[in-house]
Each structure stands twice: as structure tokens, then as C-alpha cells.
Tab-separated table of C-alpha atoms in Angstrom:
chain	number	residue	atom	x	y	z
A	1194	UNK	CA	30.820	-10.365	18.794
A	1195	UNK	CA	27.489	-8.869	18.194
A	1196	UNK	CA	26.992	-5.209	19.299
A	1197	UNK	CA	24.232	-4.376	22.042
A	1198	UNK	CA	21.758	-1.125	22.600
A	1199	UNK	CA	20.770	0.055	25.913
A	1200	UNK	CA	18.791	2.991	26.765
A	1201	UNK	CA	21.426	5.716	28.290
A	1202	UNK	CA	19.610	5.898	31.705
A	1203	UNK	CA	17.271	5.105	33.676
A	1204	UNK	CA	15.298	5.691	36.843
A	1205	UNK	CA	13.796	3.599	39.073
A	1206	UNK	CA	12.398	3.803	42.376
A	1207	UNK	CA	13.490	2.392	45.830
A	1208	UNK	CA	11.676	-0.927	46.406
A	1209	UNK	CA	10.225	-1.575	42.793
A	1210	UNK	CA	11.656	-3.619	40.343
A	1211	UNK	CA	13.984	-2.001	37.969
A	1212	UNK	CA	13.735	-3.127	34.119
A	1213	UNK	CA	16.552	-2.342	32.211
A	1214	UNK	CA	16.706	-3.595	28.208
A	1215	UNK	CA	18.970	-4.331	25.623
A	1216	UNK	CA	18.769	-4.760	22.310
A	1217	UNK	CA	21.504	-7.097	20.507
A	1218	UNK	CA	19.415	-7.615	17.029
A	1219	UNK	CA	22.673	-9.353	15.474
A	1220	UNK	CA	23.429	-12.018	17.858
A	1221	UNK	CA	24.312	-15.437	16.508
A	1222	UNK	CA	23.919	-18.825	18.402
A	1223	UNK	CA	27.175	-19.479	19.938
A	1224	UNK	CA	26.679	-15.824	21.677
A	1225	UNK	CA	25.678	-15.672	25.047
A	1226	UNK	CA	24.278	-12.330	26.796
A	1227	UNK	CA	25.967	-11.122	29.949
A	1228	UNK	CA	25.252	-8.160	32.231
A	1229	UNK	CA	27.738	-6.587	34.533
A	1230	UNK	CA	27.428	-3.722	36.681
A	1231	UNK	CA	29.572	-1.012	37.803
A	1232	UNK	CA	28.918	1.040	41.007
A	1233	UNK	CA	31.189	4.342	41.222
A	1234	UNK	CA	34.564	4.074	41.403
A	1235	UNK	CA	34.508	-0.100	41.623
A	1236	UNK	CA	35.616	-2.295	39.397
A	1237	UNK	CA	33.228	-3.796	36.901
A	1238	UNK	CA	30.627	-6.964	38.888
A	1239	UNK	CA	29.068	-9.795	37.331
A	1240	UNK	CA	25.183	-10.077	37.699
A	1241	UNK	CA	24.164	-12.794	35.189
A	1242	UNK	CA	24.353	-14.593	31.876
A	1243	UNK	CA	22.343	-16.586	29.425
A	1244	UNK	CA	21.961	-18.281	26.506
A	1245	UNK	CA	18.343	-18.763	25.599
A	1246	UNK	CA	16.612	-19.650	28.573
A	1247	UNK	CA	15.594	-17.073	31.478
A	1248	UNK	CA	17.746	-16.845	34.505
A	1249	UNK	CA	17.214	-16.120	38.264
A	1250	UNK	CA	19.941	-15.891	40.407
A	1251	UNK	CA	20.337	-14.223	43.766
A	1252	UNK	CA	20.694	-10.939	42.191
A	1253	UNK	CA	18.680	-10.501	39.647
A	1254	UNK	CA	16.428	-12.270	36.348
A	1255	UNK	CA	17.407	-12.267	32.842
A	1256	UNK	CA	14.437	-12.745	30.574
A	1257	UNK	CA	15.816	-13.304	26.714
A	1258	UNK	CA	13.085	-12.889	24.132
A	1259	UNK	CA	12.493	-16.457	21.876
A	1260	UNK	CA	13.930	-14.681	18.880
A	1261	UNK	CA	16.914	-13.804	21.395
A	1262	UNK	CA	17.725	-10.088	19.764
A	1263	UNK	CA	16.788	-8.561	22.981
A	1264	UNK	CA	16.568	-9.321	26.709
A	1265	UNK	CA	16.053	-7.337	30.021
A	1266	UNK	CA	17.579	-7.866	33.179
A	1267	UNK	CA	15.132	-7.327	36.293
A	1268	UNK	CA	16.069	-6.678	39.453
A	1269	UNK	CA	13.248	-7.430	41.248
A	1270	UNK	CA	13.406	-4.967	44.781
A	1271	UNK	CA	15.597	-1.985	43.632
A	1272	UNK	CA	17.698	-0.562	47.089
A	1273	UNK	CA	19.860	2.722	46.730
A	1274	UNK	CA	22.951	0.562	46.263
A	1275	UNK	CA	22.042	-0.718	43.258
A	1276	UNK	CA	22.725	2.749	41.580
A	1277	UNK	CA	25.354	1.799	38.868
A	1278	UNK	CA	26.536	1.321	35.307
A	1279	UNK	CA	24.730	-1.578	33.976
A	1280	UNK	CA	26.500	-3.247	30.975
A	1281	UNK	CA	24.589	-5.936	28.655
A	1282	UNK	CA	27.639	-7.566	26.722
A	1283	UNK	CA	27.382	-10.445	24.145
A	1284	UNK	CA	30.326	-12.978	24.323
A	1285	UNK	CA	30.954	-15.303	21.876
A	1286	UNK	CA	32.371	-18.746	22.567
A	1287	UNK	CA	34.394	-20.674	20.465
A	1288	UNK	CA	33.723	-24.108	18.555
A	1289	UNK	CA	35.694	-25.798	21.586
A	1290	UNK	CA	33.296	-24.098	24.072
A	1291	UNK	CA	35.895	-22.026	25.529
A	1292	UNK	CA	35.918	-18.117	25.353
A	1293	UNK	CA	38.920	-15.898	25.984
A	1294	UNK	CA	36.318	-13.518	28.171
A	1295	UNK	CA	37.241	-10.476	25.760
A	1296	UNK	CA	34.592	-8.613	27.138
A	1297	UNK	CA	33.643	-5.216	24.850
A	1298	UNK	CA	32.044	-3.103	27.248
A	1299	UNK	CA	29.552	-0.046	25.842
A	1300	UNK	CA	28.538	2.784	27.031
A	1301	UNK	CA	25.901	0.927	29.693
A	1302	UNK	CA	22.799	2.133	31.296
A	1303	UNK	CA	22.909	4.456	34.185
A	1304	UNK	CA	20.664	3.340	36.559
A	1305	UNK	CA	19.745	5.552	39.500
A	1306	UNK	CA	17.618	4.590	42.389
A	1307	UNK	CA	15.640	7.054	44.386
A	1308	UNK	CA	13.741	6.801	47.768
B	1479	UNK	CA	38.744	-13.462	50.103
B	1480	UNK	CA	40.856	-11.456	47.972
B	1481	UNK	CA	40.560	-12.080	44.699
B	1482	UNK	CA	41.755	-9.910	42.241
B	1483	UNK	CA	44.440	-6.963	44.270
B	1484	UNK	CA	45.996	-4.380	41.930
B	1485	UNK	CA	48.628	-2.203	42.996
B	1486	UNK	CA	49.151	0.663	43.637
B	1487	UNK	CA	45.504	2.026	43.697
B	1488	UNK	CA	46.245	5.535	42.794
B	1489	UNK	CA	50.058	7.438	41.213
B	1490	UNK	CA	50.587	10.419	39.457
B	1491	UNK	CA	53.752	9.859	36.549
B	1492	UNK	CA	55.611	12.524	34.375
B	1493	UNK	CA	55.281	12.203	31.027
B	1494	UNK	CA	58.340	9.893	29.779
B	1495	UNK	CA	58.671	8.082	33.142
B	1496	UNK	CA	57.952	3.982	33.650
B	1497	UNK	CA	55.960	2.559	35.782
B	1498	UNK	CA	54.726	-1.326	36.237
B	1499	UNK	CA	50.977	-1.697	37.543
B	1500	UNK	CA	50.607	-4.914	39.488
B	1501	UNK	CA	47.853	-7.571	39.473
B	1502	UNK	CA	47.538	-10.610	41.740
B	1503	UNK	CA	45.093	-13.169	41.769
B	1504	UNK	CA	44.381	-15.832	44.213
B	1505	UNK	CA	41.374	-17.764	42.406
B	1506	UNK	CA	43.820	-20.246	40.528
B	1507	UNK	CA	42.610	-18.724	37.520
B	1508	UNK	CA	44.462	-19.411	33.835
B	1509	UNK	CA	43.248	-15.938	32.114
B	1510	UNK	CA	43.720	-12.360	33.156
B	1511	UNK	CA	43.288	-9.194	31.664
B	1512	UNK	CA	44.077	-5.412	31.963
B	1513	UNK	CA	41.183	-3.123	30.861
B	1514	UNK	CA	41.329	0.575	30.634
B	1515	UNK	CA	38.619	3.240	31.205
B	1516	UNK	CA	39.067	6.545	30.179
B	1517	UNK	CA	35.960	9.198	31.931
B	1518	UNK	CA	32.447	8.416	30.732
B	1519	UNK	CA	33.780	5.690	28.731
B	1520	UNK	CA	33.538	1.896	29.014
B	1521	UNK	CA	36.158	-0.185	29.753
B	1522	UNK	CA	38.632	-1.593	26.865
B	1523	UNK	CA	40.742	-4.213	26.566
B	1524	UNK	CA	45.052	-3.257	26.618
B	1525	UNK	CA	46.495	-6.772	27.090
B	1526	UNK	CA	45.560	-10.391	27.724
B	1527	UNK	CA	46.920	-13.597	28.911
B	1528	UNK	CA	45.572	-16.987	28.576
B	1529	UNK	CA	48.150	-18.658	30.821
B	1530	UNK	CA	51.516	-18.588	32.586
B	1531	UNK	CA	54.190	-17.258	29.994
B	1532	UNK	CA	51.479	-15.974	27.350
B	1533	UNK	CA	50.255	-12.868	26.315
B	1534	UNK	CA	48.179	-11.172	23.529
B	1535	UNK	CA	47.212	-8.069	22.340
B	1536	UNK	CA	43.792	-6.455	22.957
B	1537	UNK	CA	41.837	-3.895	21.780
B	1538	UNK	CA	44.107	-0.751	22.840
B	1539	UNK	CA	47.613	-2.455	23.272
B	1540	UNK	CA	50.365	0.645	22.079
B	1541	UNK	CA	52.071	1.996	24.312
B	1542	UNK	CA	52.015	-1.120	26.636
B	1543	UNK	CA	53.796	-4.218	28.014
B	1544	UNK	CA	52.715	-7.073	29.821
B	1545	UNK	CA	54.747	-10.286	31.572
B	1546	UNK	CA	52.925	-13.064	32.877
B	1547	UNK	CA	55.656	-15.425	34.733
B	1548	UNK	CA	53.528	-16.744	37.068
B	1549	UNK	CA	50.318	-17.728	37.131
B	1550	UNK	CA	48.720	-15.613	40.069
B	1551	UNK	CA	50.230	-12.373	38.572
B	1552	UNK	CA	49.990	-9.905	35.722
B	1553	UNK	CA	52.184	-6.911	35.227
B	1554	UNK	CA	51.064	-3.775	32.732
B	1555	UNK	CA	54.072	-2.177	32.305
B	1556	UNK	CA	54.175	1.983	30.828
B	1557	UNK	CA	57.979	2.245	29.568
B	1558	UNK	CA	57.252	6.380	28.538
B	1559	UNK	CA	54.158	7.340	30.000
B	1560	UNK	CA	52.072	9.904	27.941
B	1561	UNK	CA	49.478	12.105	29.314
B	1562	UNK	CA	46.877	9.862	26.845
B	1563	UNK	CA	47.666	7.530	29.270
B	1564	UNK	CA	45.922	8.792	32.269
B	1565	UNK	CA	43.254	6.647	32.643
B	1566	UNK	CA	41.579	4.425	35.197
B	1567	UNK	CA	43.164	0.498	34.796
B	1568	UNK	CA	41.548	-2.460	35.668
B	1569	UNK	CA	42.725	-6.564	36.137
B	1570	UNK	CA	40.411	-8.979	35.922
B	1571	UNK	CA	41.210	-12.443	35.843
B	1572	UNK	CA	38.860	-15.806	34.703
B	1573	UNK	CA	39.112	-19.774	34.567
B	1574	UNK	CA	39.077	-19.531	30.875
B	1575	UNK	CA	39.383	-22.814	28.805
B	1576	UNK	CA	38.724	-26.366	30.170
B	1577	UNK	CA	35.658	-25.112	32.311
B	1578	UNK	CA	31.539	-25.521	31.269
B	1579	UNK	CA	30.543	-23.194	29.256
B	1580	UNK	CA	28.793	-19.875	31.308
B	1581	UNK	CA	30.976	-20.522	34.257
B	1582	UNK	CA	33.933	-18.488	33.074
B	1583	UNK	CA	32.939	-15.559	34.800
B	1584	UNK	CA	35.435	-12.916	34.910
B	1585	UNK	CA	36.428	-11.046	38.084
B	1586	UNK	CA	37.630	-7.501	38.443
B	1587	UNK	CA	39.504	-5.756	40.560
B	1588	UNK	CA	39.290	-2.707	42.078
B	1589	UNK	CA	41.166	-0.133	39.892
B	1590	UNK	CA	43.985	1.651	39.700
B	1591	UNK	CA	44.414	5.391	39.086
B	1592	UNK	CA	46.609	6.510	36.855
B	1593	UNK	CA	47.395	10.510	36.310
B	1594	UNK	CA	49.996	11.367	33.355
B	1595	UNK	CA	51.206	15.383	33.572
């Protein structure tokens, strides 16, 4: 699975939207980009995932560049509680279009929000 | 709503002594996984099961067993805990193979803390 690069934090204030990139240069085309967050203490939360296309769900956007070696997730109003880890993982699936969800978690972004 | 339960949330071992961490899922889901996450670290893969009765090796798997004899629950077992060891352990759980592709997202629970002296 291809390796990712994210900034080691970041700041962000309350109400704006928070921009957080990563860089996964060596990504192939059966790899899909995932972000997960973790708040303190919690156990790891899906956010979103993509393969080429942008994504919007409830929580946030994931815009993937056309070349797809980087994307950024957005989360459009930044609150206090979104103060977490966030991890951008590649996952590859298989030929069969099944995965085994080995996730490989780095060292994430730290996002803080302040009011 | 409970999803993915691990127990016990928090235990403090001896080095040498056994202990069995318990995972329960009730999403119906074939895979599940125990992570670990040592401070400032990301989580890593231990062990891995893609169904009832299987199990596989992660990333980090010495020093642990797993059992997997029925589907809703995973068991990490320590047979001689070492202080290296004392770590932060997390389940997780997914639908795995036979679903769309993007929809196998995977689930975690909550944690449990694990202190080797």
C-alpha cells in the first residue's frame, strides 16, 4: 500500500473550514484514499473515502487532485470537537474487489480547534 | 447501538501473567481486527480474522494469540505478558469480502488499556 505525508499539525479556528492535506505521490489505481480521525482517548472514526472523484458526506469533503498523489479533506465549519488525530490512509483492494481493511495508520495530523 | 464492545477497558498485569482481551461485535460483520497503539504512535495491526475459525498474522503479531469461534467475537490472548506489552488495544471489525467496493468501512472500538509492570 502506498505510503502518505501529512503535515504534523495544524490549527484551525472555531467556525472556519479546516484544510488538512496529504500527500500519497506513489499511489496506484486500485488504491483508494481514506481518512479517519481519532479524538483523545477514542477509538479510531471513519470520516470518508475516495477513489478519484471528490466526496461530500455529512462530515466532511474529500477533494483528490486529477493526478490523485494528493488530496485534502475539508471540513467545512470547524467546532471544538473536532480536535483530533486525523489519519489519511491508502488501502489497496484486491483484483476481486475485496480488501482485508489492513489499515497502516501514520503518524496523522493533529488538528486543534480554537474559539 | 453497540457495535464494537471490548473488554475490560482498563487492567494492570505482572510481567509473565495471561490475560485474554475480549471483542464483540454485533454488526454481522465477517472481518475483525486487533490494533495496538503504543503513546504518540499510530495504531498497528497484531492479528486478523477474515471469518469464523480464521486468523492471520498482522503487522506486530509475537507475543500474541487470537481465536475466532464465533463470528461476533474475537479474543487477543497475552500467554506471558511483558512490560513491551503495555499498550493501548483496539478491535475493530468490517464486512470485508462480498460487499461493493468503498463500503467496507471498518469500525473501532473503544480501547482497552493495558499496563505491564
Amino acid at each position: 500500500d502506498a505510503k502518505t505525508t501529512q503535515p504534523t499539525s495544524m490549527d484551525c479556528a472555531e467556525g472556519r473550514a479546516a484544510n488538512l492535506p496529504c500527500n500519497h505521490s506513489t499511489i496506484s489505481g486500485n488504491e483508494y484514499v481514506y481518512w479517519y480521525r481519532q479524538i483523545h482517548s477514542q477509538g479510531p472514526q471513519y470520516i470518508i473515502h475516495g477513489l478519484k472523484n471528490n466526496e461530500t458526506n455529512e462530515m466532511a469533503s474529500l477533494i483528490i487532485t486529477e493526478d490523485r498523489k494528493s488530496s485534502t479533506l475539508i471540513l467545512p465549519h470547524a467546532t471544538l470537537r473536532d480536535t483530533a488525530v486525523y489519519y489519511c490512509i491508502v488501502l489497496r483492494y484486491n483484483a476481486g474487489g475485496t480488501s482485508y481493511g489492513k489499515l497502516t495508520f501514520g503518524q496523522g495530523t493533529i488538528l486543534t480547534v480554537h474559539p | 447501538n453497540a457495535g464494537v464492545t471490548q473488554t475490560p477497558k482498563f487492567r494492570v498485569l505482572k510481567t509473565g501473567q495471561s490475560m485474554t482481551l475480549l471483542c464483540a461485535q454485533d454488526m454481522n460483520h465477517e472481518y475483525m481486527y486487533w490494533y495496538r497503539q503504543d503513546p504518540g504512535m499510530g495504531l498497528r495491526l497484531i492479528h486478523y480474522s477474515v471469518g469464523e475459525g480464521t486468523t492471520a498474522k498482522g503487522e506486530v503479531p509475537d507475543g500474541y494469540n487470537v481465536s475466532r469461534l464465533k463470528k461476533q467475537n474475537f479474543l487477543l490472548g497475552l500467554e506471558s505478558a511483558a512490560p513491551s506489552q503495555t499498550s493501548v488495544y483496539f478491535c475493530a471489525s468490517s464486512h470485508g469480502q462480498g460487499r461493493l467496493i468503498g463500503v467496507n468501512t471498518i469500525y473501532f472500538g473503544e480501547g482497552s488499556w493495558l499496563t505491564v509492570v
